[in-house]
XYZ file of C-alpha atoms in Angstrom:
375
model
C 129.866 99.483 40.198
C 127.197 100.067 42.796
C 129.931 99.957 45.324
C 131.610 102.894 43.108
C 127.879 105.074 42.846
C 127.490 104.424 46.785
C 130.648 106.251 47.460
C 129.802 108.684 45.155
C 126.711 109.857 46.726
C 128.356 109.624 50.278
C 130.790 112.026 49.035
C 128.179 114.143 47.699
C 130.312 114.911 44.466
C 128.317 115.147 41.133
C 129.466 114.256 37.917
C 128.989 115.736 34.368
C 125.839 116.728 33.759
C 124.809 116.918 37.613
C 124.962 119.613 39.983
C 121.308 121.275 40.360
C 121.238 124.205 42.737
C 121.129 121.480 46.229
C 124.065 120.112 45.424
C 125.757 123.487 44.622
C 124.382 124.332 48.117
C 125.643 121.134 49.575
C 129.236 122.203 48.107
C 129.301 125.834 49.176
C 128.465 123.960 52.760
C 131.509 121.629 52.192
C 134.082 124.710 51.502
C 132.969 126.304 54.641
C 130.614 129.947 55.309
C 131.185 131.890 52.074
C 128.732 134.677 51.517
C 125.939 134.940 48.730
C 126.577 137.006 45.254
C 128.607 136.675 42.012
C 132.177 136.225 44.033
C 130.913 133.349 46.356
C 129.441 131.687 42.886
C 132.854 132.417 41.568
C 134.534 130.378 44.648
C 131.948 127.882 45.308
C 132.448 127.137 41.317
C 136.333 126.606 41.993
C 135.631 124.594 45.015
C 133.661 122.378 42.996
C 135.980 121.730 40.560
C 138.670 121.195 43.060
C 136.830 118.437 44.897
C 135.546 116.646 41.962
C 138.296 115.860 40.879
C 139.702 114.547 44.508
C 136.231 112.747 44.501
C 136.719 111.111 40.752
C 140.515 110.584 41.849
C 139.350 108.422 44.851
C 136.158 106.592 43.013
C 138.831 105.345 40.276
C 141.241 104.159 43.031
C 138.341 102.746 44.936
C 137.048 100.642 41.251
C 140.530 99.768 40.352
C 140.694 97.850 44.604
C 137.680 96.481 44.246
C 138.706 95.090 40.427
C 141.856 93.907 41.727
C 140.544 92.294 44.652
C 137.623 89.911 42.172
C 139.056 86.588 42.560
C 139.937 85.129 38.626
C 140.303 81.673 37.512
C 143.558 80.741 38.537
C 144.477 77.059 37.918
C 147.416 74.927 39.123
C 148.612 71.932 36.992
C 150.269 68.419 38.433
C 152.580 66.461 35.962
C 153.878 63.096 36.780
C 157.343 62.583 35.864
C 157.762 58.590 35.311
C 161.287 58.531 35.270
C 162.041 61.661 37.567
C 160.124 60.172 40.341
C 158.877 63.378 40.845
C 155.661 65.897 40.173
C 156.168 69.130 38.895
C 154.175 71.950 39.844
C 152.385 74.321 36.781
C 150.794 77.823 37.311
C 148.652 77.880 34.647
C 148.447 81.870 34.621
C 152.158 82.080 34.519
C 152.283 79.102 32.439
C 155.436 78.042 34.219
C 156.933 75.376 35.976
C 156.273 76.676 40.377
C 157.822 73.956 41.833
C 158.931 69.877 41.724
C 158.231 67.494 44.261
C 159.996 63.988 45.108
C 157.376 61.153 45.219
C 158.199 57.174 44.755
C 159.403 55.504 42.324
C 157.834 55.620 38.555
C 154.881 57.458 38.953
C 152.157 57.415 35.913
C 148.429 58.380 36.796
C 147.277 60.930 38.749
C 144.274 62.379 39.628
C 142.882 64.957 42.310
C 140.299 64.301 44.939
C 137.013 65.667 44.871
C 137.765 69.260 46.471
C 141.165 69.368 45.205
C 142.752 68.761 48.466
C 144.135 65.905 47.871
C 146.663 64.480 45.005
C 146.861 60.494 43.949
C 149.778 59.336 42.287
C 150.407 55.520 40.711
C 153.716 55.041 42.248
C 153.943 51.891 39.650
C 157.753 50.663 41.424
C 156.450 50.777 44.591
C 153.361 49.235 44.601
C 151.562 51.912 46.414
C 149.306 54.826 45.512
C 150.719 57.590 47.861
C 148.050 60.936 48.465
C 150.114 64.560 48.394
C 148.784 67.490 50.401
C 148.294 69.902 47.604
C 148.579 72.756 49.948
C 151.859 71.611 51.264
C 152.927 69.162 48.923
C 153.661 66.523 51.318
C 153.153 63.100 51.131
C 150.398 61.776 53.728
C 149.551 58.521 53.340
C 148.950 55.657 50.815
C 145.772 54.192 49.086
C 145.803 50.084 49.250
C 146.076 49.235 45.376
C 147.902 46.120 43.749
C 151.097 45.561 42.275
C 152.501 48.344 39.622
C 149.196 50.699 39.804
C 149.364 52.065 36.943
C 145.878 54.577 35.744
C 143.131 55.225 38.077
C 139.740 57.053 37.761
C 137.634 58.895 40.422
C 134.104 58.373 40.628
C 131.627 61.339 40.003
C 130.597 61.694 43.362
C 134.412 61.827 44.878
C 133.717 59.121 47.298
C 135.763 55.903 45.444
C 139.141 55.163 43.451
C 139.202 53.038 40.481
C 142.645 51.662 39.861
C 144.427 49.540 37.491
C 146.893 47.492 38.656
C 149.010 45.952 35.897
C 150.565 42.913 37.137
C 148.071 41.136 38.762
C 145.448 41.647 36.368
C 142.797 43.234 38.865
C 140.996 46.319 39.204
C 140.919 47.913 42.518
C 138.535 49.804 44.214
C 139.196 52.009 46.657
C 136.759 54.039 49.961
C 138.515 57.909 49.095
C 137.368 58.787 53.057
C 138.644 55.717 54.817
C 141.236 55.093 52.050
C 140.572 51.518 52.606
C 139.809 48.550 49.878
C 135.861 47.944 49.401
C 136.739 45.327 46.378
C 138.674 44.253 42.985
C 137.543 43.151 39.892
C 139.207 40.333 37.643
C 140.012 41.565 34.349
C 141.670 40.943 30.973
C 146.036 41.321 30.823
C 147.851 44.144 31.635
C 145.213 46.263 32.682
C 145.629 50.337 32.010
C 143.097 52.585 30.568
C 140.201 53.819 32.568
C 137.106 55.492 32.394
C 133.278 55.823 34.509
C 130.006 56.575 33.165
C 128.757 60.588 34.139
C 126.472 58.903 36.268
C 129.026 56.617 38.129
C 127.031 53.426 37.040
C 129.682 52.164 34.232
C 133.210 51.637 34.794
C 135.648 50.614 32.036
C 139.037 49.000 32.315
C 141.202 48.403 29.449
C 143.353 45.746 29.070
C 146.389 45.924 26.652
C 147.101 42.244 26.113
C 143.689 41.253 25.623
C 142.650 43.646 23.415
C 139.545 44.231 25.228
C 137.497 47.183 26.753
C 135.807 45.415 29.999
C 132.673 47.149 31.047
C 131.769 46.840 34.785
C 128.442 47.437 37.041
C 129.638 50.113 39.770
C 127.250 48.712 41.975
C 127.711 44.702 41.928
C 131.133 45.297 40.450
C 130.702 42.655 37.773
C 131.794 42.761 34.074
C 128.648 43.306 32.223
C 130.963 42.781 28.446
C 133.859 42.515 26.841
C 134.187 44.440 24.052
C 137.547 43.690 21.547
C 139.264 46.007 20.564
C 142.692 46.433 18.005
C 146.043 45.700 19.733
C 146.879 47.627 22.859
C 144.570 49.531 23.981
C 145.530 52.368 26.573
C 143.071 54.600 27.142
C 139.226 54.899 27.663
C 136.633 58.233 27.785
C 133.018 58.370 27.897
C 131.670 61.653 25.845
C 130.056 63.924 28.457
C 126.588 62.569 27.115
C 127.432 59.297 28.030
C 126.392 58.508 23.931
C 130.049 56.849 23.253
C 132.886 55.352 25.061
C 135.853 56.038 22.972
C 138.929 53.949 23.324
C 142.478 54.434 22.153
C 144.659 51.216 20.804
C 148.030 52.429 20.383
C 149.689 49.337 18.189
C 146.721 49.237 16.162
C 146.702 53.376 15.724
C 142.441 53.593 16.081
C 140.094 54.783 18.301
C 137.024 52.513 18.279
C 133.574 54.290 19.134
C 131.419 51.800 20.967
C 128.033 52.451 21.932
C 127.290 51.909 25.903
C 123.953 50.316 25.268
C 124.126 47.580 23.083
C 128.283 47.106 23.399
C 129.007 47.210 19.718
C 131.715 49.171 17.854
C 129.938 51.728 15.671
C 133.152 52.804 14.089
C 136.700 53.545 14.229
C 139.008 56.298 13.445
C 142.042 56.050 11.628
C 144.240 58.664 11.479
C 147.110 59.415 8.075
C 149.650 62.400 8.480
C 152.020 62.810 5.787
C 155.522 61.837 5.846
C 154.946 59.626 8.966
C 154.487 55.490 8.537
C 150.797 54.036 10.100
C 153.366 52.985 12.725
C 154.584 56.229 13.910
C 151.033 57.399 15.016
C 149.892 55.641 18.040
C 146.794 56.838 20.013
C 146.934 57.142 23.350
C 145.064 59.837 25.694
C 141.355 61.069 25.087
C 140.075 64.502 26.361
C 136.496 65.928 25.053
C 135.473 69.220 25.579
C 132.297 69.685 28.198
C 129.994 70.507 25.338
C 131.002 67.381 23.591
C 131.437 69.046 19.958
C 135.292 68.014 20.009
C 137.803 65.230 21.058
C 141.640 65.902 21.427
C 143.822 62.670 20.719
C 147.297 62.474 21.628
C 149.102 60.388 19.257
C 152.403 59.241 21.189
C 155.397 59.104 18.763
C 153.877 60.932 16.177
C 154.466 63.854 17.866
C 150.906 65.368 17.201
C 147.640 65.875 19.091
C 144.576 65.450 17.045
C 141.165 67.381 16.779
C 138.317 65.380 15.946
C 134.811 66.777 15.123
C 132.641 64.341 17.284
C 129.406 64.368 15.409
C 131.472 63.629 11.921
C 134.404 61.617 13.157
C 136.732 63.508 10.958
C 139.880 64.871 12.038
C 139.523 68.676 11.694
C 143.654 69.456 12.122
C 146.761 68.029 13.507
C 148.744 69.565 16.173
C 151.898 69.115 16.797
C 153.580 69.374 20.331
C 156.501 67.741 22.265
C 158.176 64.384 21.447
C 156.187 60.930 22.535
C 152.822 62.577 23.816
C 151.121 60.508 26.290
C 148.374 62.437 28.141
C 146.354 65.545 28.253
C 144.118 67.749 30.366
C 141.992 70.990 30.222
C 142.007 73.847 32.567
C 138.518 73.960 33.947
C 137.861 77.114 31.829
C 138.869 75.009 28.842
C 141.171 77.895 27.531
C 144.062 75.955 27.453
C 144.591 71.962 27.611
C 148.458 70.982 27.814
C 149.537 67.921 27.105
C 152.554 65.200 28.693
C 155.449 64.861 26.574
C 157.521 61.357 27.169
C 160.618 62.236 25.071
C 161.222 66.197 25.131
C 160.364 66.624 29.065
C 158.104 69.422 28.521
C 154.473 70.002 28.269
C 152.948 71.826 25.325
C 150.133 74.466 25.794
C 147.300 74.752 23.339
C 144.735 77.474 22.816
C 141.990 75.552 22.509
C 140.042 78.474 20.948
C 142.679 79.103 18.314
C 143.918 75.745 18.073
C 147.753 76.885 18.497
C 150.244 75.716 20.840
C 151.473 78.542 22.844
C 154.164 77.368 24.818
C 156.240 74.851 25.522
C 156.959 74.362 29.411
C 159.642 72.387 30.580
C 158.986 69.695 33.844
C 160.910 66.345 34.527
C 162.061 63.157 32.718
C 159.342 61.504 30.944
C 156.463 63.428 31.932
C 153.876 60.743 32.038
C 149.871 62.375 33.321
C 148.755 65.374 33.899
C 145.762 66.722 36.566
C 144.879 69.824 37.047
C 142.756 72.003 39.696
C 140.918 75.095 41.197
C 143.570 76.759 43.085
């Protein structure tokens, strides 16, 4: 708006209520010589009128550029597609599917780099972690992990990899600059889920054979406790407070709340929906909103996502989405988080302000993880 004023007053044009005798003066001087008396009024009145409107005409084109020209939140989604071997492209304004790109063979997790230039992708077949250009969407290079990487977490500062590599039963860690190995970590069976502390300090692996949550010191990369869990657990989130570590067992259908500190489970949530058996609803991914207040479950066959009140642990509502829904993600604004879908190939859209799915968006064959970024 001061942009607007400033061309205003360089086009010395007032507007309603303005217009004293100087400026009448300064218009009379802008029509050209036009003598003094009742008929120059007259004319120097019309001129007036005439250029105030050319003057409001070209202060509502100039707004309307300078409107136009604000940059907006525009967000760009990545979707692994496990049996595709592919990521799909989302414009989150559009809410449409841009574009699909080839990468190896079943790829699961996926995360972004730091500054967004970079994508990771768990190329579980081939052993490898490869790293997409997300400006051109070509494949670069490879990070070092284990056999059949399969989830991976970055730390809060950018600079390492976490990955879970489930057939040799090691966590990997990973330099994100030199994309060389700094280390591994033994851990339980079949490791998957993942999860770090908001201050980088805590890592979690989850193995699903085990049954265990394994907590690990970032900085001696040691397991500090093993925490046991119900059967298969898949999936691990600290809140944003770092008060809880949640964790997802999908055969045993809970989420167990365990306190960081003393490594007990405070509680668990169950979860009933009627008409489906205890077996139908398996838990799988965990997203939280930044302010904490809610956590979004995605309950696999079930076909549901559900919204939890964090301070109560109750479920609030059930929503339901595509067919076998595996992981989610917000947009950074948190307007929208969309969710994988294993079975239907798509990826549902939810308001998160109204709590409604909005669209359904289809990507490639089992749509596995989802990341999403500034564009």
């Amino acid at each position: 708006m001061n942009m607007v004023r400033n061309l205003r007053a360089r086009l010395l044009l007032p507007f309603t209520g303005e217009g004293g005798p100087t400026k009448w003066g300064r218009m009379r001087a802008l029509d050209g010589a036009v003598p003094n008396g009742p008929s120059s009024v007259a004319h120097s009145r019309g001129a007036f009128s005439r250029e105030r409107e050319k003057g409001r005409a070209f202060c509502m084109f100039a707004a309307a550029a300078i409107f136009l020209s604000t940059p907006v939140h525009a967000f760009t989604a990545y979707v692994s597609n496990e049996k595709g071997n592919s990521v799909t492209v989302i414009d989150t304004d559009k809410l449409e599917a841009v574009k699909t790109v080839k990468v190896g063979r079943r790829p699961r997790g996926i995360e972004l780099s730091k500054d967004n230039s970079e994508l990771y992708v768990c190329a579980g077949d081939d052993d490898t972690i490869q790293v997409l250009d997300t400006k051109t969407l070509k494949i670069t290079g490879n990070l070092p992990s284990g056999p059949d990487p399969e989830l991976m977490i970055l730390s809060p500062d950018g600079r390492t990899v976490f990955v879970s590599n489930e057939n040799d039963n090691l966590v990997t860690m990973i330099d994100a600059e030199t994309k060389r190995q700094i280390g591994d970590v033994p851990v339980g069976v079949e490791p998957e889920g993942m999860a770090i502390s908001p201050d980088g300090r805590i890592l979690v692996n989850t193995s699903e054979t085990t049954n265990m949550a394994h907590l690990i010191d970032t900085r001696t990369k040691q397991i500090i406790a093993n925490v046991l869990v119900d059967a298969r657990p898949r999936f691990a989130a600290f809140k944003p407070d770092a008060s809880e570590l949640w964790v997802s067992s999908e055969i045993g259908g809970t989420v167990a709340v365990i306190d960081p500190r003393s490594h007990a489970v405070t509680q668990k949530i169950r979860f009933e929906i009627p008409g489906l058996s205890k077996e139908a609803i398996q838990p799988i991914g965990i997203s939280f909103t930044n302010d904490g207040k809610r956590a979004f479950v995605a309950l696999g066959p079930a076909n549901r996502v559900a919204v939890i009140d964090t301070a109560t642990k109750k479920i609030e509502k059930y929503l339901l989405v595509g067919q076998r829904v595996w992981h989610l993600a917000f947009t950074p604004d948190e307007k929208y988080l969309l969710t994988a879908n294993g079975v239907s190939n798509d990826v549902s859209v939810i308001d998160v302000a109204s709590l409604k799915v909005v669209k359904s968006i289809p990507v490639g064959a089992f749509p596995w993880g989802i990341a999403v970024a500034t564009k």
